[in-house]
N, C-alpha and C. Protein backbone atom coordinates (compact mmCIF):
# COMPACT_ATOMS: atom_id res chain seq x y z
N MET A 1 42.05 -67.78 -30.67
CA MET A 1 42.92 -68.08 -29.56
C MET A 1 42.97 -66.89 -28.58
N ALA A 2 43.01 -65.68 -29.11
CA ALA A 2 43.07 -64.51 -28.24
C ALA A 2 41.81 -64.43 -27.38
N LYS A 3 40.65 -64.75 -27.95
CA LYS A 3 39.41 -64.73 -27.17
C LYS A 3 39.47 -65.75 -26.05
N ALA A 4 40.01 -66.90 -26.33
CA ALA A 4 40.12 -67.95 -25.31
C ALA A 4 41.02 -67.48 -24.19
N LEU A 5 42.12 -66.84 -24.51
CA LEU A 5 43.03 -66.34 -23.48
C LEU A 5 42.39 -65.22 -22.67
N LEU A 6 41.70 -64.31 -23.36
CA LEU A 6 41.04 -63.22 -22.64
C LEU A 6 39.94 -63.76 -21.73
N GLY A 7 39.21 -64.73 -22.20
CA GLY A 7 38.17 -65.33 -21.37
C GLY A 7 38.75 -66.00 -20.15
N HIS A 8 39.91 -66.59 -20.31
CA HIS A 8 40.55 -67.32 -19.21
C HIS A 8 41.19 -66.36 -18.21
N VAL A 9 41.76 -65.28 -18.68
CA VAL A 9 42.48 -64.34 -17.82
C VAL A 9 41.68 -63.05 -17.65
N GLY A 10 40.43 -63.05 -18.06
CA GLY A 10 39.64 -61.84 -18.11
C GLY A 10 39.29 -61.23 -16.77
N GLY A 11 39.59 -61.86 -15.68
CA GLY A 11 39.29 -61.29 -14.37
C GLY A 11 38.13 -62.00 -13.72
N PRO A 12 37.70 -61.48 -12.62
CA PRO A 12 36.63 -62.14 -11.86
C PRO A 12 35.28 -62.08 -12.58
N ASP A 13 34.48 -63.04 -12.29
CA ASP A 13 33.14 -63.12 -12.87
C ASP A 13 32.29 -61.97 -12.32
N PRO A 14 31.67 -61.15 -13.18
CA PRO A 14 30.88 -60.02 -12.70
C PRO A 14 29.74 -60.44 -11.76
N ARG A 15 29.16 -61.60 -12.00
CA ARG A 15 28.10 -62.06 -11.10
C ARG A 15 28.63 -62.34 -9.70
N MET A 16 29.85 -62.89 -9.64
CA MET A 16 30.46 -63.18 -8.35
C MET A 16 30.80 -61.88 -7.62
N VAL A 17 31.30 -60.90 -8.36
CA VAL A 17 31.62 -59.60 -7.77
C VAL A 17 30.36 -58.95 -7.24
N SER A 18 29.29 -59.02 -8.01
CA SER A 18 28.02 -58.44 -7.58
C SER A 18 27.49 -59.14 -6.32
N GLU A 19 27.57 -60.45 -6.30
CA GLU A 19 27.12 -61.20 -5.12
C GLU A 19 27.98 -60.87 -3.90
N MET A 20 29.27 -60.73 -4.10
CA MET A 20 30.18 -60.39 -2.99
C MET A 20 29.82 -59.02 -2.42
N ARG A 21 29.55 -58.06 -3.29
CA ARG A 21 29.16 -56.71 -2.82
C ARG A 21 27.84 -56.76 -2.06
N ARG A 22 26.89 -57.54 -2.59
CA ARG A 22 25.60 -57.67 -1.93
C ARG A 22 25.77 -58.28 -0.53
N LEU A 23 26.60 -59.30 -0.42
CA LEU A 23 26.83 -59.94 0.88
C LEU A 23 27.56 -59.01 1.84
N GLN A 24 28.52 -58.24 1.33
CA GLN A 24 29.23 -57.29 2.19
C GLN A 24 28.26 -56.23 2.73
N GLN A 25 27.35 -55.76 1.88
CA GLN A 25 26.35 -54.79 2.32
C GLN A 25 25.44 -55.41 3.37
N ARG A 26 25.05 -56.65 3.15
CA ARG A 26 24.19 -57.34 4.12
C ARG A 26 24.89 -57.48 5.47
N ILE A 27 26.18 -57.76 5.46
CA ILE A 27 26.96 -57.86 6.70
C ILE A 27 26.97 -56.51 7.41
N ARG A 28 27.21 -55.43 6.65
CA ARG A 28 27.20 -54.09 7.27
C ARG A 28 25.83 -53.78 7.87
N ASP A 29 24.77 -54.13 7.15
CA ASP A 29 23.41 -53.89 7.66
C ASP A 29 23.17 -54.68 8.96
N LEU A 30 23.59 -55.93 8.97
CA LEU A 30 23.38 -56.76 10.16
C LEU A 30 24.22 -56.28 11.34
N GLU A 31 25.44 -55.83 11.07
CA GLU A 31 26.27 -55.29 12.14
C GLU A 31 25.64 -54.03 12.73
N GLY A 32 25.08 -53.18 11.88
CA GLY A 32 24.39 -51.98 12.36
C GLY A 32 23.18 -52.33 13.20
N GLU A 33 22.42 -53.33 12.75
CA GLU A 33 21.26 -53.79 13.51
C GLU A 33 21.68 -54.36 14.86
N LEU A 34 22.77 -55.11 14.87
CA LEU A 34 23.28 -55.68 16.12
C LEU A 34 23.67 -54.58 17.10
N THR A 35 24.35 -53.57 16.60
CA THR A 35 24.76 -52.44 17.46
C THR A 35 23.53 -51.73 18.02
N ARG A 36 22.53 -51.51 17.18
CA ARG A 36 21.31 -50.84 17.63
C ARG A 36 20.59 -51.67 18.69
N LEU A 37 20.48 -52.97 18.46
CA LEU A 37 19.79 -53.84 19.42
C LEU A 37 20.55 -53.97 20.73
N GLN A 38 21.88 -53.99 20.68
CA GLN A 38 22.66 -54.05 21.91
C GLN A 38 22.47 -52.78 22.73
N ALA A 39 22.44 -51.63 22.07
CA ALA A 39 22.21 -50.37 22.77
C ALA A 39 20.81 -50.35 23.38
N GLN A 40 19.82 -50.82 22.64
CA GLN A 40 18.46 -50.88 23.15
C GLN A 40 18.38 -51.84 24.34
N ASN A 41 19.06 -52.97 24.25
CA ASN A 41 19.06 -53.93 25.35
C ASN A 41 19.72 -53.34 26.59
N ASP A 42 20.83 -52.65 26.41
CA ASP A 42 21.51 -52.02 27.55
C ASP A 42 20.60 -50.99 28.21
N GLU A 43 19.88 -50.23 27.39
CA GLU A 43 18.96 -49.22 27.91
C GLU A 43 17.83 -49.87 28.72
N LEU A 44 17.28 -50.94 28.18
CA LEU A 44 16.20 -51.64 28.89
C LEU A 44 16.71 -52.29 30.18
N ALA A 45 17.90 -52.86 30.14
CA ALA A 45 18.47 -53.49 31.33
C ALA A 45 18.72 -52.45 32.42
N ALA A 46 19.19 -51.26 32.03
CA ALA A 46 19.43 -50.20 33.00
C ALA A 46 18.11 -49.76 33.62
N GLY A 47 17.07 -49.66 32.81
CA GLY A 47 15.75 -49.28 33.33
C GLY A 47 15.22 -50.31 34.30
N THR A 48 15.42 -51.57 34.02
CA THR A 48 14.97 -52.64 34.91
C THR A 48 15.70 -52.58 36.24
N ARG A 49 17.00 -52.34 36.19
CA ARG A 49 17.78 -52.24 37.44
C ARG A 49 17.28 -51.07 38.28
N ASP A 50 16.98 -49.93 37.62
CA ASP A 50 16.48 -48.76 38.34
C ASP A 50 15.12 -49.06 38.99
N GLU A 51 14.25 -49.76 38.27
CA GLU A 51 12.93 -50.11 38.81
C GLU A 51 13.07 -51.03 40.02
N GLU A 52 13.96 -52.03 39.91
CA GLU A 52 14.17 -52.95 41.03
C GLU A 52 14.72 -52.21 42.24
N PHE A 53 15.66 -51.29 42.02
CA PHE A 53 16.23 -50.52 43.12
C PHE A 53 15.15 -49.68 43.80
N ASN A 54 14.32 -49.02 43.01
CA ASN A 54 13.25 -48.20 43.58
C ASN A 54 12.25 -49.05 44.34
N ARG A 55 11.96 -50.22 43.82
CA ARG A 55 11.02 -51.11 44.50
C ARG A 55 11.60 -51.57 45.85
N LEU A 56 12.89 -51.83 45.89
CA LEU A 56 13.52 -52.24 47.14
C LEU A 56 13.52 -51.08 48.14
N GLN A 57 13.68 -49.86 47.66
CA GLN A 57 13.70 -48.70 48.54
C GLN A 57 12.31 -48.42 49.13
N ASP A 58 11.27 -48.79 48.42
CA ASP A 58 9.91 -48.53 48.86
C ASP A 58 9.38 -49.55 49.87
N ARG A 59 10.10 -50.62 50.09
CA ARG A 59 9.64 -51.65 51.04
C ARG A 59 9.65 -51.10 52.46
N GLU A 60 8.70 -51.59 53.20
CA GLU A 60 8.68 -51.21 54.62
C GLU A 60 9.63 -52.12 55.37
N PRO A 61 10.24 -51.62 56.41
CA PRO A 61 11.20 -52.46 57.17
C PRO A 61 10.44 -53.61 57.85
N ALA A 62 11.13 -54.71 57.97
CA ALA A 62 10.55 -55.88 58.64
C ALA A 62 10.51 -55.63 60.15
N LEU A 63 9.48 -56.18 60.78
CA LEU A 63 9.39 -56.06 62.24
C LEU A 63 10.38 -57.00 62.89
N THR A 64 11.05 -56.50 63.92
CA THR A 64 12.03 -57.36 64.61
C THR A 64 11.66 -57.55 66.04
């Protein structure tokens, strides 16, 4: 009877705890990747804006 009670109240399943930790780590990894990609995207977008601005500055004025 004591074994039955301990099994019932023994706490969380170790496999479930392990899976939960693995998923939490995966979430942290994905959040880090998202942050890195957003920073890279911002950097590329800023470079594109600078290139467009320079290209506009290099145009010759239209004849009027």
